Coordinates of C-alpha atoms and ligand atoms in Angstrom, one line a residue:
Chain Z
X1 CA 27.9 4.9 17.9
X2 CA 25.4 7.5 17.1
X3 CA 26.3 11.2 16.4
X4 CA 24.0 14.0 16.1
X5 CA 25.2 17.9 15.6
X6 CA 23.1 21.0 15.4
X7 CA 20.2 19.2 13.9
X8 CA 17.2 21.2 13.1
X9 CA 13.9 20.1 11.6
X10 CA 10.9 22.2 11.1
X11 CA 7.2 22.1 10.2
X12 CA 7.0 24.9 7.8
X13 CA 8.2 27.8 9.6
X14 CA 8.0 26.0 13.5
X15 CA 11.2 24.5 14.9
X16 CA 10.8 21.4 16.1
X17 CA 14.2 20.4 16.7
X18 CA 16.2 23.7 17.2
X19 CA 19.9 22.5 17.2
X20 CA 20.5 19.5 18.8
X21 CA 23.4 18.3 19.4
X22 CA 24.1 14.9 21.2
X23 CA 25.4 10.9 21.0
X24 CA 24.4 7.3 21.9
X25 CA 26.7 4.8 22.0
X26 CA 26.6 1.6 21.1
X27 CA 24.8 -1.7 22.2
X28 CA 23.8 0.2 25.6
X29 CA 19.7 2.5 25.7
X30 CA 20.1 5.9 25.6
X31 CA 17.1 7.2 26.4
X32 CA 14.9 10.4 25.4
X33 CA 12.8 11.8 27.3
X34 CA 10.4 15.6 27.5
X35 CA 6.8 16.1 27.7
X36 CA 4.8 15.9 25.0
X37 CA 5.5 18.6 21.4
X38 CA 9.2 18.3 23.1
X39 CA 10.2 17.2 19.9
X40 CA 11.4 13.4 20.7
X41 CA 8.8 11.6 17.8
X42 CA 10.6 14.7 15.8
X43 CA 13.5 13.4 16.2
X44 CA 13.0 9.4 15.9
X45 CA 11.8 10.6 12.3
X46 CA 14.4 12.5 10.9
X47 CA 17.0 9.8 11.9
X48 CA 14.7 7.9 10.1
X49 CA 14.6 10.1 7.4
X50 CA 10.9 10.2 7.0
X51 CA 11.0 14.1 7.5
X52 CA 14.3 16.4 6.2
X53 CA 16.1 18.6 8.6
X54 CA 16.5 22.2 7.6
X55 CA 20.2 21.8 8.7
X56 CA 23.0 19.5 11.4
X57 CA 24.1 16.2 10.8
X58 CA 23.3 12.7 11.8
X59 CA 25.6 10.3 11.3
X60 CA 25.7 6.3 12.0
X61 CA 29.4 5.4 12.6
X62 CA 31.0 6.7 9.5
X63 CA 27.5 6.6 7.8
X64 CA 25.4 9.9 6.8
X65 CA 22.1 9.2 7.2
X66 CA 20.7 13.1 6.3
X67 CA 20.1 12.5 2.6
X68 CA 19.6 9.0 2.4
X69 CA 16.0 7.6 2.0
X70 CA 14.0 5.5 4.6
X71 CA 14.2 2.4 2.7
X72 CA 17.9 3.0 2.4
X73 CA 18.4 3.7 6.3
X74 CA 16.3 1.0 7.5
X75 CA 18.1 -1.8 5.1
X76 CA 21.4 -0.3 6.8
X77 CA 20.5 -1.8 9.9
X78 CA 17.7 1.4 11.6
X79 CA 14.7 0.5 12.5
X80 CA 12.3 2.2 13.9
X81 CA 9.1 1.2 16.0
X82 CA 6.2 4.3 15.5
X83 CA 4.3 5.7 17.6
X84 CA 0.8 4.2 18.6
X85 CA 1.5 0.3 18.1
X86 CA 1.9 0.5 14.8
X87 CA 0.9 -2.4 13.2
X88 CA -1.2 -3.5 10.1
X89 CA -4.3 -4.2 11.8
X90 CA -5.5 -6.3 8.3
X91 CA -3.1 -8.0 8.0
X92 CA -2.4 -11.6 9.8
X93 CA 0.0 -11.1 13.0
X94 CA 2.7 -13.6 10.7
X95 CA 2.0 -11.0 7.9
X96 CA 3.3 -8.4 9.9
X97 CA 6.5 -10.3 10.9
X98 CA 6.9 -11.2 7.7
X99 CA 6.9 -7.4 6.2
X100 CA 9.6 -6.7 8.7
X101 CA 12.1 -9.0 7.0
X102 CA 10.6 -8.7 3.0
X103 CA 13.7 -7.0 1.9
X104 CA 16.0 -9.8 3.4
X105 CA 14.5 -12.9 2.3
X106 CA 16.7 -12.5 -1.1
X107 CA 19.4 -12.0 0.7
X108 CA 19.1 -14.1 3.5
X109 CA 16.9 -16.4 3.7
X110 CA 18.5 -18.3 6.6
X111 CA 18.5 -15.9 9.2
X112 CA 15.0 -14.3 7.9
X113 CA 13.6 -17.7 8.9
X114 CA 15.9 -18.1 12.4
X115 CA 15.3 -14.1 12.7
X116 CA 11.1 -15.1 12.7
X117 CA 11.7 -17.9 14.8
X118 CA 13.6 -15.9 18.1
X119 CA 10.6 -13.1 18.5
X120 CA 8.5 -15.9 18.1
X121 CA 10.5 -17.1 21.4
X122 CA 10.3 -14.0 22.4
X123 CA 6.7 -13.4 22.5
X124 CA 4.9 -16.6 22.1
X125 CA 1.5 -15.4 22.5
X126 CA 1.9 -13.9 19.0
X127 CA 3.0 -16.9 17.9
X128 CA -0.6 -18.5 19.1
X129 CA -2.4 -16.1 17.6
X130 CA 0.1 -15.7 14.3
X131 CA -3.0 -16.5 11.7
X132 CA -5.3 -13.8 13.3
X133 CA -5.5 -10.4 12.0
X134 CA -3.0 -8.2 14.0
X135 CA -6.1 -5.4 14.5
X136 CA -7.6 -8.2 17.1
X137 CA -4.8 -8.2 19.3
X138 CA -4.8 -5.9 22.6
X139 CA -2.5 -2.8 22.7
X140 CA -0.2 -4.6 24.2
X141 CA 0.7 -7.5 22.4
X142 CA 0.2 -5.1 19.2
X143 CA 3.4 -3.1 20.8
X144 CA 4.7 -6.6 20.8
X145 CA 3.8 -7.3 17.4
X146 CA 5.4 -4.2 16.2
X147 CA 8.5 -4.7 17.8
X148 CA 9.0 -7.8 16.3
X149 CA 8.3 -6.4 12.9
X150 CA 11.2 -4.4 13.5
X151 CA 13.9 -7.5 14.6
X152 CA 13.7 -9.2 12.3
X153 CA 15.0 -6.9 10.3
X154 CA 18.3 -7.4 12.4
X155 CA 19.0 -4.0 13.5
X156 CA 22.1 -2.4 14.8
X157 CA 20.1 0.7 16.0
X158 CA 16.4 0.4 17.6
X159 CA 14.0 3.5 17.3
X160 CA 11.6 3.1 20.1
X161 CA 8.8 5.6 19.8
X162 CA 7.0 5.7 23.2
X163 CA 6.4 1.6 24.0
X164 CA 5.1 2.3 27.1
X165 CA 1.9 4.5 25.6
X166 CA -1.5 3.5 27.0
X167 CA 0.3 0.0 28.9
X168 CA 0.1 -1.6 31.8
X169 CA 3.2 -0.6 33.5
X170 CA 3.5 -5.2 34.0
X171 CA 3.5 -4.9 30.3
X172 CA 6.0 -1.9 29.5
X173 CA 8.2 -3.6 32.2
X174 CA 8.1 -6.4 30.5
X175 CA 8.7 -4.8 27.1
X176 CA 11.8 -3.0 28.6
X177 CA 13.3 -6.0 30.2
X178 CA 13.3 -8.1 27.2
X179 CA 14.8 -4.6 24.7
X180 CA 17.6 -5.1 27.6
X181 CA 18.5 -8.0 27.1
X182 CA 18.7 -7.4 23.4
X183 CA 20.7 -5.4 24.2
X184 CA 23.5 -7.6 26.9
X185 CA 22.9 -10.0 24.6
X186 CA 23.3 -9.4 21.5
X187 CA 24.7 -5.9 21.3
X188 CA 22.1 -4.0 20.0
X189 CA 22.2 0.1 19.6
X190 CA 18.7 1.1 21.7
X191 CA 17.3 4.3 21.3
X192 CA 14.4 4.9 23.3
X193 CA 11.8 7.4 23.5
X194 CA 9.6 8.2 26.2
X195 CA 7.2 10.3 28.5
X196 CA 7.9 7.6 31.1
X197 CA 11.2 9.5 32.7
X198 CA 11.0 6.8 35.4
X199 CA 10.9 4.1 33.3
X200 CA 13.4 5.2 31.1
X201 CA 15.7 5.8 33.2
X202 CA 15.8 3.0 35.5
X203 CA 17.1 0.9 32.0
X204 CA 18.7 3.4 30.7
X205 CA 22.9 4.5 30.8
X206 CA 22.2 7.5 29.2
X207 CA 19.6 10.4 28.6
X208 CA 18.4 13.5 27.3
X209 CA 15.9 15.4 28.5
X210 CA 14.0 17.5 25.5
X211 CA 12.6 20.5 25.8
X212 CA 10.6 22.6 22.7
X213 CA 13.1 21.3 20.8
X214 CA 16.3 21.6 22.4
X215 CA 18.9 19.6 24.5
X216 CA 18.1 21.2 28.8
X217 CA 20.1 18.3 29.9
X218 CA 22.8 15.2 28.7
X219 CA 24.0 12.7 31.3
X220 CA 24.0 9.7 32.7
X221 CA 20.5 7.7 33.4
X222 CA 21.4 7.6 37.3
X223 CA 21.7 10.5 36.9
X224 CA 19.1 12.2 35.8
X225 CA 16.9 10.1 38.0
X226 CA 18.2 12.1 41.1
X227 CA 17.8 15.6 39.6
X228 CA 14.9 16.6 41.1
X229 CA 15.6 20.3 40.4
X230 CA 15.5 19.5 36.4
X231 CA 12.2 16.9 36.7
X232 CA 10.2 19.5 38.2
X233 CA 11.3 22.1 35.8
X234 CA 11.2 20.1 32.7
X235 CA 8.4 17.8 33.1
X236 CA 6.1 18.5 36.0
X237 CA 6.1 15.9 38.9
Chain A
X1 CA -35.6 -21.2 -18.8
X2 CA -34.2 -20.5 -22.1
X3 CA -33.5 -16.5 -20.9
X4 CA -32.5 -17.9 -17.5
X5 CA -29.7 -19.9 -18.8
X6 CA -28.5 -16.7 -21.6
X7 CA -29.0 -14.5 -18.6
X8 CA -27.0 -15.9 -16.1
X9 CA -24.2 -17.3 -18.8
X10 CA -23.5 -13.7 -21.1
X11 CA -23.8 -12.1 -17.7
X12 CA -20.4 -14.2 -16.9
X13 CA -19.0 -13.8 -19.3
X14 CA -19.5 -9.9 -19.1
X15 CA -18.8 -9.8 -15.8
X16 CA -15.6 -10.9 -15.5
X17 CA -14.5 -8.4 -18.2
X18 CA -16.4 -5.7 -15.4
X19 CA -14.2 -7.7 -12.9
X20 CA -11.0 -7.3 -15.2
X21 CA -12.0 -3.6 -15.7
X22 CA -12.6 -2.6 -11.7
X23 CA -9.5 -4.3 -10.3
X24 CA -7.0 -2.9 -12.3
X25 CA -9.4 0.4 -11.2
X26 CA -9.0 -0.5 -7.2
X27 CA -5.6 -1.6 -7.8
X28 CA -4.6 2.7 -8.7
X29 CA -7.1 3.2 -5.9
X30 CA -5.6 1.6 -3.6
X31 CA -1.8 2.2 -4.2
X32 CA -1.8 5.5 -5.6
X33 CA -5.2 7.6 -4.2
X34 CA -6.0 8.4 -7.9
X35 CA -9.1 6.8 -10.0
X36 CA -7.3 6.4 -13.3
X37 CA -9.9 7.9 -15.9
X38 CA -7.4 7.3 -18.5
X39 CA -7.6 3.4 -17.7
X40 CA -10.0 2.3 -20.6
X41 CA -8.1 5.0 -22.3
X42 CA -4.7 3.2 -22.2
X43 CA -6.9 -0.1 -22.9
X44 CA -8.3 1.4 -26.2
X45 CA -5.4 2.3 -26.9
X46 CA -3.1 -1.2 -26.8
X47 CA -5.6 -3.0 -28.2
X48 CA -5.3 -0.5 -31.9
X49 CA -1.9 -1.8 -31.5
X50 CA -3.3 -5.3 -30.9
X51 CA -5.8 -4.9 -34.2
X52 CA -2.5 -3.0 -35.7
X53 CA -0.5 -5.9 -35.7
X54 CA -3.2 -8.8 -37.0
X55 CA -3.9 -6.5 -39.9
X56 CA -0.5 -6.9 -40.6
X57 CA -0.7 -10.6 -40.3
X58 CA 0.7 -11.4 -37.0
X59 CA -0.7 -13.7 -35.3
X60 CA -3.5 -13.3 -32.5
X61 CA -1.3 -14.8 -29.8
X62 CA 1.3 -12.4 -30.7
X63 CA -1.0 -8.8 -30.8
X64 CA -2.3 -11.0 -28.0
X65 CA 0.9 -10.5 -25.5
X66 CA 2.4 -7.5 -27.5
X67 CA -1.0 -5.7 -26.1
X68 CA -0.5 -6.5 -22.7
X69 CA 3.2 -6.2 -22.2
X70 CA 2.3 -2.3 -24.1
X71 CA -0.9 -2.5 -21.6
X72 CA 1.5 -2.9 -18.4
X73 CA 4.1 -0.3 -19.5
X74 CA 2.4 2.2 -20.6
X75 CA 0.7 2.2 -17.3
X76 CA 4.1 2.0 -15.8
X77 CA 4.8 5.0 -18.1
X78 CA 1.5 6.9 -16.5
X79 CA 2.9 6.2 -13.0
X80 CA 6.5 7.1 -13.5
X81 CA 6.2 10.7 -16.5
X82 CA 3.6 12.0 -15.1
X83 CA 2.0 11.2 -11.8
X84 CA 4.9 10.5 -9.4
X85 CA 6.5 14.1 -10.3
X86 CA 3.1 15.4 -9.7
X87 CA 2.6 14.2 -6.5
X88 CA 6.4 14.2 -4.8
X89 CA 6.1 18.5 -5.4
X90 CA 6.2 18.9 -1.6
X91 CA 7.5 22.6 -1.9
X92 CA 4.9 23.2 -4.3
X93 CA 2.0 26.5 -3.5
X94 CA -0.3 24.2 -4.8
X95 CA 0.1 20.9 -3.3
X96 CA -0.4 22.3 -0.2
X97 CA -4.1 22.0 0.2
X98 CA -5.0 18.6 0.0
X99 CA -8.0 18.6 -1.9
X100 CA -5.4 20.4 -5.1
X101 CA -3.2 16.9 -3.7
X102 CA -6.4 15.2 -4.6
X103 CA -7.7 16.8 -7.5
X104 CA -4.2 17.3 -9.5
X105 CA -3.7 13.3 -10.6
X106 CA -7.6 13.2 -11.1
X107 CA -7.1 16.1 -14.2
X108 CA -4.0 14.2 -14.9
X109 CA -5.5 10.7 -16.0
X110 CA -8.2 12.8 -17.9
X111 CA -5.6 14.8 -19.9
X112 CA -4.0 11.2 -20.8
X113 CA -7.3 9.7 -21.6
X114 CA -8.2 12.8 -23.9
X115 CA -4.3 12.5 -25.5
X116 CA -5.0 8.7 -26.1
X117 CA -7.9 9.6 -28.0
X118 CA -6.4 12.1 -30.1
X119 CA -3.6 10.2 -30.8
X120 CA -5.3 7.5 -32.0
X121 CA -8.1 9.2 -34.3
X122 CA -4.8 10.6 -35.4
X123 CA -3.0 7.0 -35.9
X124 CA -5.9 5.0 -36.9
X125 CA -8.1 7.9 -38.3
X126 CA -10.8 6.9 -35.2
X127 CA -13.0 4.7 -37.4
X128 CA -14.9 1.9 -36.1
X129 CA -13.3 -1.4 -36.7
X130 CA -13.7 -4.7 -35.6
X131 CA -11.6 -6.7 -33.7
X132 CA -11.2 -10.4 -33.8
X133 CA -10.9 -13.2 -30.7
X134 CA -9.3 -16.3 -30.9
X135 CA -12.3 -18.7 -31.9
X136 CA -14.9 -17.6 -34.3
X137 CA -17.8 -17.1 -32.2
X138 CA -20.3 -20.2 -32.8
X139 CA -23.3 -21.0 -30.3
X140 CA -22.7 -23.6 -27.9
X141 CA -26.2 -26.0 -27.3
X142 CA -27.7 -27.4 -24.8
X143 CA -29.7 -30.5 -25.8
X144 CA -31.3 -28.9 -28.8
X145 CA -31.7 -25.4 -27.5
X146 CA -29.3 -23.1 -28.8
X147 CA -27.8 -20.8 -25.6
X148 CA -26.6 -17.1 -26.7
X149 CA -23.5 -17.8 -25.4
X150 CA -20.6 -18.8 -27.4
X151 CA -17.6 -20.6 -27.7
X152 CA -15.4 -17.3 -27.7
X153 CA -17.9 -16.1 -23.8
X154 CA -16.5 -19.4 -22.7
X155 CA -12.7 -18.5 -23.8
X156 CA -13.7 -14.8 -22.0
X157 CA -14.0 -16.7 -19.2
X158 CA -11.2 -19.0 -18.9
X159 CA -8.8 -16.3 -19.6
X160 CA -10.6 -14.2 -16.9
X161 CA -11.1 -17.1 -14.1
X162 CA -7.1 -17.8 -14.7
X163 CA -5.9 -14.9 -14.5
X164 CA -7.8 -14.2 -11.0
X165 CA -5.9 -17.8 -9.9
X166 CA -2.5 -15.6 -11.0
X167 CA -3.7 -12.6 -9.2
X168 CA -4.5 -14.4 -6.1
X169 CA -1.8 -16.2 -5.4
X170 CA 0.2 -13.4 -6.2
X171 CA -0.9 -11.3 -3.3
X172 CA -1.2 -14.0 -1.0
X173 CA 1.1 -16.4 -1.3
X174 CA 4.1 -13.9 -2.7
X175 CA 6.7 -11.0 -1.3
X176 CA 5.6 -9.1 -3.3
X177 CA 2.4 -9.5 -3.0
X178 CA 2.3 -8.4 0.7
X179 CA 4.4 -5.7 -0.3
X180 CA 2.0 -4.6 -2.3
X181 CA -1.0 -4.8 0.1
X182 CA 0.9 -3.4 2.9
X183 CA 1.7 -0.2 1.2
X184 CA -2.0 0.3 0.0
X185 CA -2.5 -0.2 3.8
X186 CA -0.1 2.1 5.9
X187 CA 2.7 3.4 3.7
X188 CA 4.6 5.0 6.2
X189 CA 5.1 1.6 8.3
X190 CA 5.6 -0.1 4.7
X191 CA 9.0 1.9 4.1
X192 CA 10.0 1.7 7.9
X193 CA 10.0 -1.8 7.2
X194 CA 12.7 -1.0 4.2
X195 CA 10.6 -1.7 1.5
X196 CA 10.5 1.1 -1.4
X197 CA 6.6 2.1 -1.5
X198 CA 6.5 4.5 -4.8
X199 CA 7.8 1.2 -6.2
X200 CA 5.3 -0.7 -5.5
X201 CA 3.1 2.0 -6.8
X202 CA 4.4 2.0 -10.1
X203 CA 3.8 -1.7 -10.6
X204 CA 0.2 -1.6 -8.9
X205 CA 0.1 1.1 -12.5
X206 CA 2.3 -2.3 -14.4
X207 CA -0.7 -4.3 -12.9
X208 CA -3.6 -2.5 -13.7
X209 CA -2.4 -1.6 -17.3
X210 CA -2.2 -5.0 -18.3
X211 CA -5.2 -6.2 -16.6
X212 CA -7.4 -2.9 -18.7
X213 CA -5.7 -4.4 -21.3
X214 CA -5.9 -7.8 -21.1
X215 CA -10.8 -6.6 -21.0
X216 CA -10.0 -4.7 -24.2
X217 CA -8.8 -7.6 -25.9
X218 CA -11.5 -9.7 -24.4
X219 CA -14.3 -6.7 -25.1
X220 CA -13.5 -5.4 -28.2
X221 CA -14.7 -9.0 -29.9
X222 CA -18.5 -7.8 -29.4
X223 CA -18.5 -4.0 -29.2
X224 CA -16.0 -3.1 -32.1
X225 CA -13.3 -0.6 -31.4
X226 CA -13.2 3.2 -31.6
X227 CA -11.2 5.4 -29.9
X228 CA -14.6 6.3 -27.6
X229 CA -15.2 2.3 -27.5
X230 CA -14.5 1.8 -23.9
X231 CA -15.9 4.5 -22.3
X232 CA -19.2 2.4 -21.1
X233 CA -16.5 -0.3 -19.7
X234 CA -14.8 2.6 -17.9
X235 CA -17.9 3.6 -16.4
X236 CA -19.6 1.0 -15.7
X237 CA -16.2 -0.9 -14.4
X238 CA -16.3 2.3 -11.3
X239 CA -19.9 1.3 -10.9
X240 CA -18.5 -2.0 -9.7
X241 CA -15.5 -1.1 -7.9
X242 CA -17.7 0.8 -5.7
X243 CA -20.2 -1.6 -5.1
X244 CA -17.2 -3.3 -3.7
X245 CA -15.7 -1.3 -1.6
X246 CA -13.3 0.6 -3.6
X247 CA -10.6 -0.9 -1.3
X248 CA -10.9 -5.0 -1.7
X249 CA -9.6 -6.1 -4.3
X250 CA -12.0 -9.6 -3.8
X251 CA -15.0 -7.1 -3.5
X252 CA -14.4 -5.6 -7.1
X253 CA -14.3 -8.4 -8.9
X254 CA -16.9 -9.6 -7.3
X255 CA -18.8 -5.8 -8.1
X256 CA -17.9 -6.4 -11.6
X257 CA -20.1 -10.1 -11.4
X258 CA -22.6 -8.8 -9.9
X259 CA -23.0 -6.0 -12.5
X260 CA -22.4 -8.1 -15.4
X261 CA -25.5 -10.2 -13.8
X262 CA -27.5 -6.8 -13.8
X263 CA -27.3 -5.9 -16.7
X264 CA -27.7 -9.6 -18.7
X265 CA -30.8 -9.5 -16.5
X266 CA -32.0 -6.4 -17.4
X267 CA -31.0 -6.8 -20.7
X268 CA -32.8 -10.2 -21.2
X269 CA -36.5 -9.5 -19.0
X270 CA -36.2 -6.2 -20.2
X271 CA -34.9 -4.5 -22.4
X272 CA -31.2 -3.4 -23.7
X273 CA -31.9 0.1 -23.1
X274 CA -33.0 0.1 -19.6
X275 CA -29.0 -1.0 -19.2
X276 CA -28.0 2.3 -18.2
X277 CA -30.8 3.6 -15.5
X278 CA -30.5 -0.2 -14.2
X279 CA -27.1 0.4 -13.0
X280 CA -27.3 4.1 -11.4
X281 CA -30.1 2.5 -9.5
X282 CA -28.2 -0.4 -8.2
X283 CA -25.5 2.1 -7.6
X284 CA -27.5 3.9 -5.4
X285 CA -29.1 1.2 -3.8
X286 CA -25.7 -0.8 -3.4
X287 CA -24.2 2.5 -1.4
X288 CA -27.4 3.2 0.4
X289 CA -27.7 -0.6 2.0
X290 CA -23.8 -0.9 2.3
X291 CA -22.4 2.3 1.7
X292 CA -18.6 0.7 3.0
X293 CA -19.3 -1.7 -0.3
X294 CA -19.9 -5.3 0.1
X295 CA -16.5 -6.5 1.5
X296 CA -15.0 -3.1 2.5
X297 CA -14.7 -3.0 6.1
X298 CA -15.5 0.2 8.3
X299 CA -12.4 1.1 10.0
X300 CA -12.0 0.1 12.8
X301 CA -9.4 2.2 15.1
X302 CA -7.9 1.0 18.2
X303 CA -5.6 2.5 20.1
Ligands
ATP1 N1 3.5 16.9 10.9 C1 3.1 17.7 11.7 N2 3.3 19.3 11.2 C2 3.5 20.4 12.1 N3 3.5 20.4 13.2 C3 4.1 19.4 13.9 C4 3.7 17.9 12.9 N4 4.1 17.2 14.1 C5 4.4 17.4 15.1 N5 4.7 19.0 14.8 C6 4.5 20.0 16.0 O1 6.0 20.1 16.4 C7 6.3 19.8 17.8 C8 7.1 18.5 18.6 O2 5.9 17.7 18.3 P1 6.4 16.2 18.1 O3 5.7 15.0 18.0 O4 7.8 15.4 17.7 O5 6.8 16.5 19.8 P2 7.0 14.7 20.7 O6 7.7 14.8 22.1 O7 6.5 13.8 20.4 O8 5.7 14.7 22.2 P3 4.1 13.1 22.2 O9 5.0 13.2 23.7 O10 3.1 14.2 22.8 O11 4.2 12.7 21.4 C9 5.2 20.1 18.5 O12 5.0 22.0 18.5 C10 4.0 19.6 17.3 O13 2.7 20.4 17.0
MG2 MG1 5.8 11.8 20.2

């Protein structure tokens, strides 16, 4: 269970997150939707420890994350796929994947090999191009690679920042389907940040709507999907 | 024919030392974004330590090993004791401006250079002294002609090639090498992969310190040792690093060798005093023809 209470994150004097509280249940997808600048990325960056909150708490089961380092949070099973297909273009596809599991190399070599095989099975296309630089991949392929890098760390909580950004609807659907299956089959918990509310609400169990750093709706996804008043007010369509 | 062979051999021997210096500079530049002006000051200091040990009747090889270890230690200390505290203070007013953020570590490295030179002056009276190699510099002959290459030059070339081989294996075949490359290319993604980037950066300073210490041990049998002897080597190494693209390790090494040949060809076919102007012209030429360096690539961004 991810429990966020009264979280405030500021950039200088601007409150990008203004007193946010919500919970994300284990083993399901919770989506965080909102317009540009709503504070979605800031929320994920604060969970990962890349930004430090001015106040509030973030708990993953009984672990308090706000004082842990970025690396310790990842090693604790919380992995982020940042915005914009974050892969290292100069490294090969295989090296990008290896990087994600590097910290487990000594403690769980056998499982690391297994996790690597698994992501190649999920995305066979990456296996075919494993020796090419990640910079030569298309946008969708890079997103698959970024997700693979996260998956080999065997996360318990996966933070996805706008995986659909710049991708064709078909590719987005494919990626979301794979994430959905992982949730069902492995008990993975997912916090899915999306601007594309429809796609996200269809797969998620629960939805959080952010606007200007505040939570303006916190409800089961199927309720949000039908709430056209809310949509017009905050997402503009 | 004889002078051609001389130029080639001595270019290779000198170029291999420049390659080490340039590699050390690039390692720190890629990892920490700092041009470490103290680098050859550190090497000067560790070479003095080796020289002191040899004076006290320790063997060349024990002095060699201690100097390398001291070089690594000094590099690590500079990072932990100075660079890390200086750059990690996020809420300092001064550090809020990006240009100050870039300038402060450079100024700090100049400060360390000054301190190391002063210390060497105090401890070793700053006098110029000789420094031995492990072998006598006997000229090697080719047929009946003596080449301007000695057995010591061969030793230098062998040691550097062995070092470069180890470095290549480290960077391409080990997890730690991958972590170092990744940290330099994209620190945020690397941290999000659970890797402690700040420690990886410290390791970069350590390797850089060791490589430059080695360069100091290899160059001083030719140049003698004084607090200022290695200054020129820093300039040449920096030029080599820029020619190589500043971010590419292979480019740094290649740049070192190219500079070795430029310098030795100019001194053999022109005159040794023209070397400085040749370095400068070469740097300008290289920047003009390939501003991104011989092996550097233009940053390609796609979304
Ligand atoms: N590094 C930063 N420095 C200053 N302000 C920032 C920084 N990053 C974000 N902000 C501001 O914080 C607010 C929230 O930004 P954030 O990136 O979290 O939004 P978002 O919901 O992810 O938007 P998008 O959908 O465009 O990705 C915005 O007003 C933005 O301008
Ligand atoms: Mg965002």
